[in-house]
Short mmCIF file of N, CA and C and ligand atoms in Angstrom, two decimals:
data_model
loop_
_atom_site.label_atom_id
_atom_site.label_comp_id
_atom_site.label_asym_id
_atom_site.label_seq_id
_atom_site.Cartn_x
_atom_site.Cartn_y
_atom_site.Cartn_z
N UNK A 1 0.93 -1.14 -0.06
CA UNK A 1 0.07 0.02 0.13
C UNK A 1 0.86 1.27 -0.01
N UNK A 2 0.52 2.16 -0.96
CA UNK A 2 1.36 3.30 -1.09
C UNK A 2 0.78 4.61 -0.21
N UNK A 3 1.70 5.20 0.31
CA UNK A 3 1.27 6.47 1.14
C UNK A 3 2.06 7.50 0.68
N UNK A 4 1.86 8.80 0.92
CA UNK A 4 2.60 9.83 0.52
C UNK A 4 3.00 10.73 1.81
N UNK A 5 4.01 10.98 1.95
CA UNK A 5 4.66 11.78 3.12
C UNK A 5 4.16 13.21 2.91
N UNK A 6 3.46 13.68 3.81
CA UNK A 6 2.88 15.14 3.81
C UNK A 6 3.95 16.29 3.88
N UNK A 7 5.11 15.65 4.51
CA UNK A 7 6.20 16.69 4.85
C UNK A 7 7.28 16.84 3.68
N UNK A 8 7.61 15.68 2.94
CA UNK A 8 8.60 15.88 2.15
C UNK A 8 7.99 15.36 0.67
N UNK A 9 6.75 14.97 0.67
CA UNK A 9 6.16 14.32 -0.49
C UNK A 9 6.64 13.16 -1.18
N UNK A 10 7.43 12.46 -0.33
CA UNK A 10 8.12 11.05 -0.61
C UNK A 10 6.91 10.00 -0.59
N UNK A 11 6.63 9.40 -1.83
CA UNK A 11 5.82 8.37 -1.79
C UNK A 11 6.48 7.13 -1.32
N UNK A 12 5.91 6.19 -0.45
CA UNK A 12 6.54 5.05 0.05
C UNK A 12 5.66 4.00 0.33
N UNK A 13 5.82 2.79 0.36
CA UNK A 13 4.92 1.61 0.53
C UNK A 13 5.01 1.13 1.94
N UNK A 14 3.93 0.86 2.54
CA UNK A 14 3.84 0.09 3.82
C UNK A 14 4.17 -1.38 3.65
N UNK A 15 4.86 -1.94 4.39
CA UNK A 15 5.22 -3.33 4.33
C UNK A 15 3.88 -4.25 4.80
N UNK A 16 3.82 -5.44 4.32
CA UNK A 16 2.84 -6.21 4.79
C UNK A 16 2.78 -6.40 6.38
N UNK A 17 3.89 -6.44 6.91
CA UNK A 17 3.94 -6.35 8.41
C UNK A 17 3.30 -5.14 9.02
N UNK A 18 3.55 -4.11 8.46
CA UNK A 18 2.87 -2.77 8.87
C UNK A 18 1.43 -2.76 8.69
N UNK A 19 0.88 -3.27 7.61
CA UNK A 19 -0.44 -3.32 7.30
C UNK A 19 -1.10 -4.30 8.16
N UNK A 20 -0.57 -5.45 8.44
CA UNK A 20 -1.14 -6.34 9.55
C UNK A 20 -1.29 -5.74 10.68
N UNK A 21 -0.20 -4.91 11.15
CA UNK A 21 -0.20 -4.36 12.40
C UNK A 21 -1.32 -3.31 12.50
N UNK A 22 -1.48 -2.52 11.41
CA UNK A 22 -2.42 -1.36 11.51
C UNK A 22 -3.82 -2.08 11.59
N UNK A 23 -4.04 -3.09 10.71
CA UNK A 23 -5.33 -3.82 10.88
C UNK A 23 -5.76 -4.31 12.26
N UNK A 24 -4.77 -4.76 13.01
CA UNK A 24 -4.95 -5.27 14.32
C UNK A 24 -5.40 -4.28 15.17
N UNK A 25 -4.71 -3.06 15.19
CA UNK A 25 -5.09 -1.76 15.79
C UNK A 25 -6.36 -1.21 15.46
N UNK A 26 -6.98 -1.41 14.18
CA UNK A 26 -8.23 -0.95 13.88
C UNK A 26 -9.35 -1.98 14.53
N UNK A 27 -8.94 -3.18 14.33
CA UNK A 27 -9.90 -4.29 14.76
C UNK A 27 -9.97 -4.27 16.37
N UNK A 28 -8.99 -3.75 16.93
CA UNK A 28 -9.16 -3.72 18.48
C UNK A 28 -9.76 -2.44 18.89
N UNK A 29 -9.96 -1.42 17.94
CA UNK A 29 -10.23 -0.14 18.19
C UNK A 29 -9.51 0.68 19.10
N UNK A 30 -8.24 0.40 19.05
CA UNK A 30 -7.04 1.15 19.79
C UNK A 30 -6.86 2.57 19.29
N UNK A 31 -7.10 2.62 17.85
CA UNK A 31 -6.82 4.00 17.20
C UNK A 31 -7.53 3.93 15.97
N UNK A 32 -7.73 5.12 15.39
CA UNK A 32 -8.31 5.25 14.00
C UNK A 32 -7.36 5.65 13.00
N UNK A 33 -6.09 5.59 13.41
CA UNK A 33 -5.04 5.81 12.43
C UNK A 33 -3.82 5.00 12.72
N UNK A 34 -2.97 4.91 11.71
CA UNK A 34 -1.75 4.11 11.84
C UNK A 34 -0.56 5.06 11.62
N UNK A 35 0.46 4.88 12.48
CA UNK A 35 1.62 5.91 12.44
C UNK A 35 2.71 5.10 11.49
N UNK A 36 2.83 5.77 10.24
CA UNK A 36 3.79 5.14 9.49
C UNK A 36 4.98 6.24 9.34
N UNK A 37 6.16 5.72 9.35
CA UNK A 37 7.39 6.58 9.28
C UNK A 37 7.98 6.68 8.04
N UNK A 38 8.27 7.99 7.44
CA UNK A 38 8.64 8.21 6.32
C UNK A 38 10.20 7.80 6.15
N UNK A 39 10.48 6.89 5.22
CA UNK A 39 11.99 6.58 5.23
C UNK A 39 12.97 7.59 4.85
N UNK A 40 12.42 8.66 4.31
CA UNK A 40 13.40 9.87 3.89
C UNK A 40 13.61 10.91 4.89
N UNK A 41 12.44 11.38 5.44
CA UNK A 41 12.64 12.53 6.63
C UNK A 41 12.28 12.07 7.87
N UNK A 42 11.77 10.93 8.04
CA UNK A 42 11.59 10.13 9.37
C UNK A 42 10.35 10.75 10.11
N UNK A 43 9.62 11.65 9.40
CA UNK A 43 8.39 12.21 10.03
C UNK A 43 7.35 11.00 10.24
N UNK A 44 6.48 11.32 11.26
CA UNK A 44 5.33 10.27 11.33
C UNK A 44 4.16 10.63 10.40
N UNK A 45 3.79 9.78 9.69
CA UNK A 45 2.57 10.12 8.70
C UNK A 45 1.36 9.38 9.31
N UNK A 46 0.29 9.97 9.56
CA UNK A 46 -0.83 9.36 10.14
C UNK A 46 -1.73 8.78 8.85
N UNK A 47 -1.97 7.50 8.78
CA UNK A 47 -2.73 6.88 7.76
C UNK A 47 -4.02 6.52 8.43
N UNK A 48 -5.05 6.96 8.02
CA UNK A 48 -6.32 6.96 8.66
C UNK A 48 -6.92 5.55 8.24
N UNK A 49 -7.82 5.01 9.19
CA UNK A 49 -8.48 3.90 8.91
C UNK A 49 -9.35 3.88 7.55
N UNK A 50 -9.87 5.00 7.35
CA UNK A 50 -10.57 5.09 6.11
C UNK A 50 -9.79 4.92 4.80
N UNK A 51 -8.51 5.23 4.80
CA UNK A 51 -7.68 4.95 3.72
C UNK A 51 -7.45 3.49 3.39
N UNK A 52 -7.42 2.88 4.63
CA UNK A 52 -7.36 1.22 4.60
C UNK A 52 -8.58 0.65 4.06
N UNK A 53 -9.85 1.32 4.56
CA UNK A 53 -10.98 0.75 4.19
C UNK A 53 -11.29 0.89 2.57
N UNK A 54 -10.55 1.71 1.97
CA UNK A 54 -10.71 1.94 0.47
C UNK A 54 -10.31 0.63 -0.29
N UNK A 55 -9.52 -0.12 0.44
CA UNK A 55 -9.10 -1.37 -0.24
C UNK A 55 -9.93 -2.47 0.40
N UNK A 56 -10.70 -3.21 -0.58
CA UNK A 56 -11.74 -4.26 -0.03
C UNK A 56 -11.10 -5.36 0.75
N UNK A 57 -9.92 -5.76 0.22
CA UNK A 57 -9.17 -6.83 1.05
C UNK A 57 -8.84 -6.43 2.52
N UNK A 58 -8.49 -5.31 2.91
CA UNK A 58 -8.09 -4.91 4.07
C UNK A 58 -9.40 -4.51 4.90
N UNK A 59 -10.53 -4.11 4.16
CA UNK A 59 -11.72 -3.82 4.81
C UNK A 59 -12.29 -5.25 5.43
N UNK A 60 -12.13 -6.10 4.62
CA UNK A 60 -12.59 -7.47 4.87
C UNK A 60 -11.68 -7.98 6.10
N UNK A 61 -10.53 -7.77 6.06
CA UNK A 61 -9.57 -8.28 7.25
C UNK A 61 -9.99 -7.53 8.53
N UNK A 62 -10.40 -6.39 8.37
CA UNK A 62 -10.82 -5.54 9.63
C UNK A 62 -12.19 -6.22 10.19
N UNK A 63 -12.99 -6.70 9.44
CA UNK A 63 -14.19 -7.28 9.94
C UNK A 63 -13.75 -8.48 10.70
N UNK A 64 -12.83 -9.28 10.20
CA UNK A 64 -12.25 -10.42 10.73
C UNK A 64 -13.13 -11.27 11.61
ZN1 ZN B 101 8.94 12.53 4.53
#
């Protein structure tokens, strides 16, 4: 899954591990966003649950 850093505009991909981690967080209701770290500037980018839900596969995993 591609996200774009709002600080330096660097597009980067979340790893499958990060996606799994994010979905677990959403399933447990711990947060409504996942903190992704930009590989270039190291800023934290918040990726909201809604962004993940745009992907039917991830949406299905969240229902789990
Ligand atoms: Zn960045």
